[in-house]
Amino acid sequence: IAVSPKADATAVGSVRADEPPQESTERTLYLVALASGAIILSGINNLIIEALFRGDKIGASLWNFLNWSMYFICALVERLVFRYKGFNGRVTDYMQLGAMTAIGNHFTYAALQYVNYTIRIMFKATKIIPVMIVSALYVGKRYSLAEVTNVLMLIASIILFSYGDATSATGTGFDIRGIGMLTIGVLADALVANFEEKRLFKERQTSANEVMLATSFISAIYIGIMLVATGQAPAAFAFLQS
């Protein structure tokens, strides 16, 4: 979802005390529209991914390459339309971020060889846990007792859900190797979130568009190299031609 320069994530979600009621209402409606669109499109995206991986029609590397290539195109179009200028981040910043992003995405999708898609979604939902841990150590954030309690309840829910899927007669696709890959992927996602917050948004004062444009471009390069290095490129081209 593209966000214009007049409404970034902070501005959309906040209302000033001296803000006119009409403008406040418009901001609220805009926030609701963005959140609704994100949820709906995310659901459609998940349905497509599940259908592709369930039928073994596409591999994790190819999917990630196509995914990040599309993100790059969308971010580039947004940059041209709104005429964003300049880059505040450094190449080394985006090389690090791109590597962490590629690793996180690859492992979470590659895990579908061993676990079903529902478990993947559940594990992705627990990303808040390592994000909080890393932010406390790396960014220096502090969390309230209520926030910690919510996280503990989330952990318990994931454990019970995964255990139920593993022991159920109808549960399929559960494998400890998949859980390990999901864990690596979620940890990488946590590093990505905190690296963006501290290094790019706070220290470099970058825009969301800049981060998406540069990260998606470098991630696509990393994954493209992986496709070639692992010998998956011919199969990927064959899939695209079909």
Coordinates of C-alpha atoms in Angstrom, one line a residue:
I1 CA 0.0 0.0 0.0
A2 CA 1.5 3.3 -1.0
V3 CA 1.4 6.2 1.5
S4 CA 1.8 9.7 0.2
P5 CA 4.3 12.1 1.7
K6 CA 1.5 14.0 3.5
A7 CA 0.6 10.9 5.6
D8 CA 3.3 8.7 7.0
A9 CA 2.7 5.9 9.5
T10 CA 3.3 8.3 12.5
A11 CA 1.1 11.1 11.2
V12 CA -1.8 8.7 10.3
G13 CA -2.0 7.2 13.7
S14 CA -1.6 10.4 15.8
V15 CA -4.0 13.3 16.4
R16 CA -2.8 16.6 17.7
A17 CA -4.7 18.4 20.4
D18 CA -5.2 21.5 18.3
E19 CA -6.3 19.5 15.2
P20 CA -9.7 20.4 13.8
P21 CA -12.4 17.7 14.3
Q22 CA -12.9 17.2 10.5
E23 CA -9.2 16.6 9.9
S24 CA -9.1 14.2 12.8
T25 CA -12.0 12.2 11.4
E26 CA -10.3 12.1 8.0
R27 CA -7.1 10.8 9.6
T28 CA -9.1 8.1 11.4
L29 CA -10.9 7.0 8.3
Y30 CA -7.6 6.9 6.4
L31 CA -6.0 4.7 9.1
V32 CA -9.0 2.4 9.0
A33 CA -8.8 2.2 5.2
L34 CA -5.1 1.4 5.3
A35 CA -5.5 -1.2 8.0
S36 CA -8.5 -2.9 6.3
G37 CA -6.7 -2.9 2.9
A38 CA -3.6 -4.5 4.5
I39 CA -5.6 -7.2 6.2
I40 CA -7.6 -8.1 3.1
L41 CA -4.6 -8.1 0.7
S42 CA -2.6 -10.1 3.3
G43 CA -5.4 -12.7 3.4
I44 CA -5.5 -12.9 -0.4
N45 CA -1.7 -13.2 -0.5
N46 CA -1.7 -16.0 2.0
L47 CA -4.3 -18.0 0.0
I48 CA -2.2 -17.7 -3.2
I49 CA 1.0 -18.7 -1.4
E50 CA -0.7 -21.7 0.2
A51 CA -2.1 -22.9 -3.1
L52 CA 1.3 -22.6 -4.8
F53 CA 3.2 -24.4 -2.1
R54 CA 0.6 -27.0 -1.4
G55 CA 0.8 -28.1 -5.0
D56 CA 4.6 -28.0 -5.1
K57 CA 4.3 -25.5 -7.9
I58 CA 6.9 -23.1 -6.8
G59 CA 10.0 -23.1 -4.6
A60 CA 10.8 -20.8 -1.7
S61 CA 13.7 -19.1 -3.6
L62 CA 11.7 -18.4 -6.7
W63 CA 8.7 -17.1 -4.7
N64 CA 10.9 -14.8 -2.7
F65 CA 12.6 -13.5 -5.9
L66 CA 9.3 -12.7 -7.5
N67 CA 8.0 -11.2 -4.3
W68 CA 10.8 -8.8 -3.7
S69 CA 11.0 -7.9 -7.4
M70 CA 7.4 -6.9 -7.2
Y71 CA 8.0 -4.9 -4.0
F72 CA 10.8 -3.1 -5.8
I73 CA 8.6 -2.2 -8.7
C74 CA 5.8 -0.9 -6.5
A75 CA 8.3 1.2 -4.4
L76 CA 9.9 2.6 -7.6
V77 CA 6.5 3.6 -9.0
E78 CA 5.6 5.3 -5.7
R79 CA 8.9 7.1 -5.7
L80 CA 8.4 8.4 -9.2
V81 CA 4.7 9.4 -8.6
F82 CA 5.4 11.3 -5.4
R83 CA 8.8 12.5 -6.7
Y84 CA 10.9 11.5 -3.7
K85 CA 14.5 12.7 -3.8
G86 CA 17.7 11.4 -2.4
F87 CA 18.8 8.6 -0.1
N88 CA 19.7 9.0 3.6
G89 CA 20.8 5.3 4.2
R90 CA 24.1 3.9 3.2
V91 CA 24.8 1.0 0.9
T92 CA 26.3 -1.0 3.7
D93 CA 23.1 -0.5 5.7
Y94 CA 21.0 -1.9 3.0
M95 CA 23.4 -4.7 2.2
Q96 CA 23.0 -5.9 5.8
L97 CA 19.3 -5.4 5.9
G98 CA 18.8 -7.1 2.5
A99 CA 20.8 -10.1 3.8
M100 CA 18.7 -10.4 7.0
T101 CA 15.5 -10.0 5.0
A102 CA 16.4 -12.6 2.4
I103 CA 17.4 -15.1 5.1
G104 CA 14.2 -14.5 7.1
N105 CA 11.9 -15.0 4.1
H106 CA 13.8 -17.9 2.7
F107 CA 13.7 -20.0 5.9
T108 CA 10.0 -19.2 6.6
Y109 CA 8.9 -20.3 3.2
A110 CA 11.4 -23.2 2.9
A111 CA 9.9 -24.6 6.2
L112 CA 6.7 -25.4 4.2
Q113 CA 8.5 -28.6 3.1
Y114 CA 8.1 -29.8 6.6
V115 CA 5.2 -28.0 8.3
N116 CA 1.8 -27.0 7.1
Y117 CA 0.9 -23.4 6.2
T118 CA -1.2 -22.9 9.4
I119 CA 1.8 -23.5 11.6
R120 CA 3.9 -21.1 9.5
I121 CA 1.3 -18.4 10.0
M122 CA 1.2 -19.0 13.7
F123 CA 4.9 -18.8 14.0
K124 CA 5.1 -15.6 12.0
A125 CA 2.6 -14.2 14.4
T126 CA 5.1 -14.8 17.2
K127 CA 7.6 -12.4 15.6
I128 CA 6.7 -9.9 18.3
I129 CA 8.5 -12.1 20.9
P130 CA 12.1 -12.0 19.4
V131 CA 11.3 -8.4 18.3
M132 CA 10.8 -7.4 21.9
I133 CA 13.8 -9.3 23.1
V134 CA 16.1 -7.8 20.5
S135 CA 14.7 -4.3 21.0
A136 CA 15.3 -4.5 24.7
L137 CA 19.0 -5.5 24.1
Y138 CA 19.7 -3.5 20.9
V139 CA 17.4 -0.5 21.0
G140 CA 17.1 -0.2 24.8
K141 CA 13.3 -0.4 25.0
R142 CA 11.5 -1.3 28.2
Y143 CA 8.1 -3.1 28.3
S144 CA 5.4 -3.1 30.9
L145 CA 4.2 -6.1 32.9
A146 CA 1.0 -6.2 30.8
E147 CA 2.9 -6.4 27.5
V148 CA 5.2 -9.2 28.9
T149 CA 2.1 -11.1 30.1
N150 CA 0.5 -10.8 26.7
V151 CA 3.6 -12.2 25.1
L152 CA 3.8 -15.2 27.5
M153 CA 0.1 -16.0 26.7
L154 CA 1.0 -15.9 23.0
I155 CA 3.9 -18.3 23.5
A156 CA 1.6 -20.7 25.4
S157 CA -1.0 -20.5 22.6
I158 CA 1.6 -21.3 20.0
I159 CA 3.0 -24.3 21.9
L160 CA -0.5 -25.8 22.5
F161 CA -1.5 -25.2 18.9
S162 CA 1.7 -26.8 17.5
Y163 CA 1.4 -29.7 19.9
G164 CA -2.2 -30.3 18.9
D165 CA -1.3 -30.3 15.2
A166 CA 1.6 -32.8 15.8
T167 CA -0.6 -35.3 17.8
S168 CA -3.8 -34.9 16.0
A169 CA -4.9 -37.8 13.7
T170 CA -5.7 -35.2 11.0
G171 CA -2.6 -33.1 11.6
T172 CA -0.2 -33.3 8.7
G173 CA 3.1 -31.8 7.8
F174 CA 4.6 -31.3 11.2
D175 CA 8.3 -31.8 11.5
I176 CA 10.8 -30.5 13.9
R177 CA 13.1 -29.4 11.1
G178 CA 10.4 -27.1 9.9
I179 CA 10.0 -25.6 13.4
G180 CA 13.8 -25.0 13.4
M181 CA 13.7 -23.3 10.1
L182 CA 10.7 -21.1 11.2
T183 CA 12.6 -20.2 14.3
I184 CA 15.6 -19.0 12.3
G185 CA 13.3 -17.1 10.0
V186 CA 11.5 -15.3 12.8
L187 CA 14.7 -14.4 14.5
A188 CA 16.0 -12.9 11.3
D189 CA 12.7 -10.9 11.0
A190 CA 13.2 -9.6 14.5
L191 CA 16.7 -8.4 13.6
V192 CA 15.2 -6.7 10.5
A193 CA 12.5 -4.8 12.4
N194 CA 15.0 -3.5 15.0
F195 CA 17.7 -2.7 12.5
E196 CA 15.2 -0.6 10.5
E197 CA 13.9 1.2 13.6
K198 CA 17.3 2.1 15.1
R199 CA 19.7 2.4 12.2
L200 CA 17.5 3.6 9.4
F201 CA 14.5 5.5 10.8
K202 CA 16.1 7.0 13.9
E203 CA 19.8 7.5 13.0
R204 CA 19.6 8.0 9.2
Q205 CA 16.1 9.5 9.2
T206 CA 15.1 7.5 6.1
S207 CA 11.7 7.3 4.6
A208 CA 9.6 4.2 4.4
N209 CA 9.7 4.3 0.6
E210 CA 13.5 4.5 0.6
V211 CA 13.8 1.5 2.9
M212 CA 11.4 -0.6 0.8
L213 CA 13.0 0.4 -2.5
A214 CA 16.6 -0.3 -1.5
T215 CA 15.8 -3.4 0.7
S216 CA 13.7 -5.1 -2.0
F217 CA 16.2 -4.5 -4.7
I218 CA 19.1 -5.9 -2.7
S219 CA 17.1 -8.8 -1.4
A220 CA 16.1 -9.7 -4.9
I221 CA 19.7 -9.7 -5.9
Y222 CA 20.7 -12.0 -3.0
I223 CA 17.9 -14.4 -3.8
G224 CA 18.7 -14.3 -7.5
I225 CA 22.3 -15.3 -6.7
M226 CA 20.9 -18.1 -4.5
L227 CA 18.8 -19.4 -7.4
V228 CA 21.8 -19.6 -9.7
A229 CA 24.2 -21.0 -7.0
T230 CA 21.8 -23.8 -6.0
G231 CA 21.0 -24.8 -9.6
Q232 CA 17.3 -23.8 -9.2
A233 CA 17.4 -21.2 -12.0
P234 CA 16.5 -23.6 -14.9
A235 CA 13.5 -24.9 -12.9
A236 CA 12.5 -21.3 -12.1
F237 CA 12.6 -20.2 -15.7
A238 CA 10.6 -23.3 -16.7
F239 CA 7.9 -22.4 -14.1
L240 CA 7.7 -18.8 -15.4
Q241 CA 7.4 -19.9 -19.0
S242 CA 4.5 -22.3 -18.1

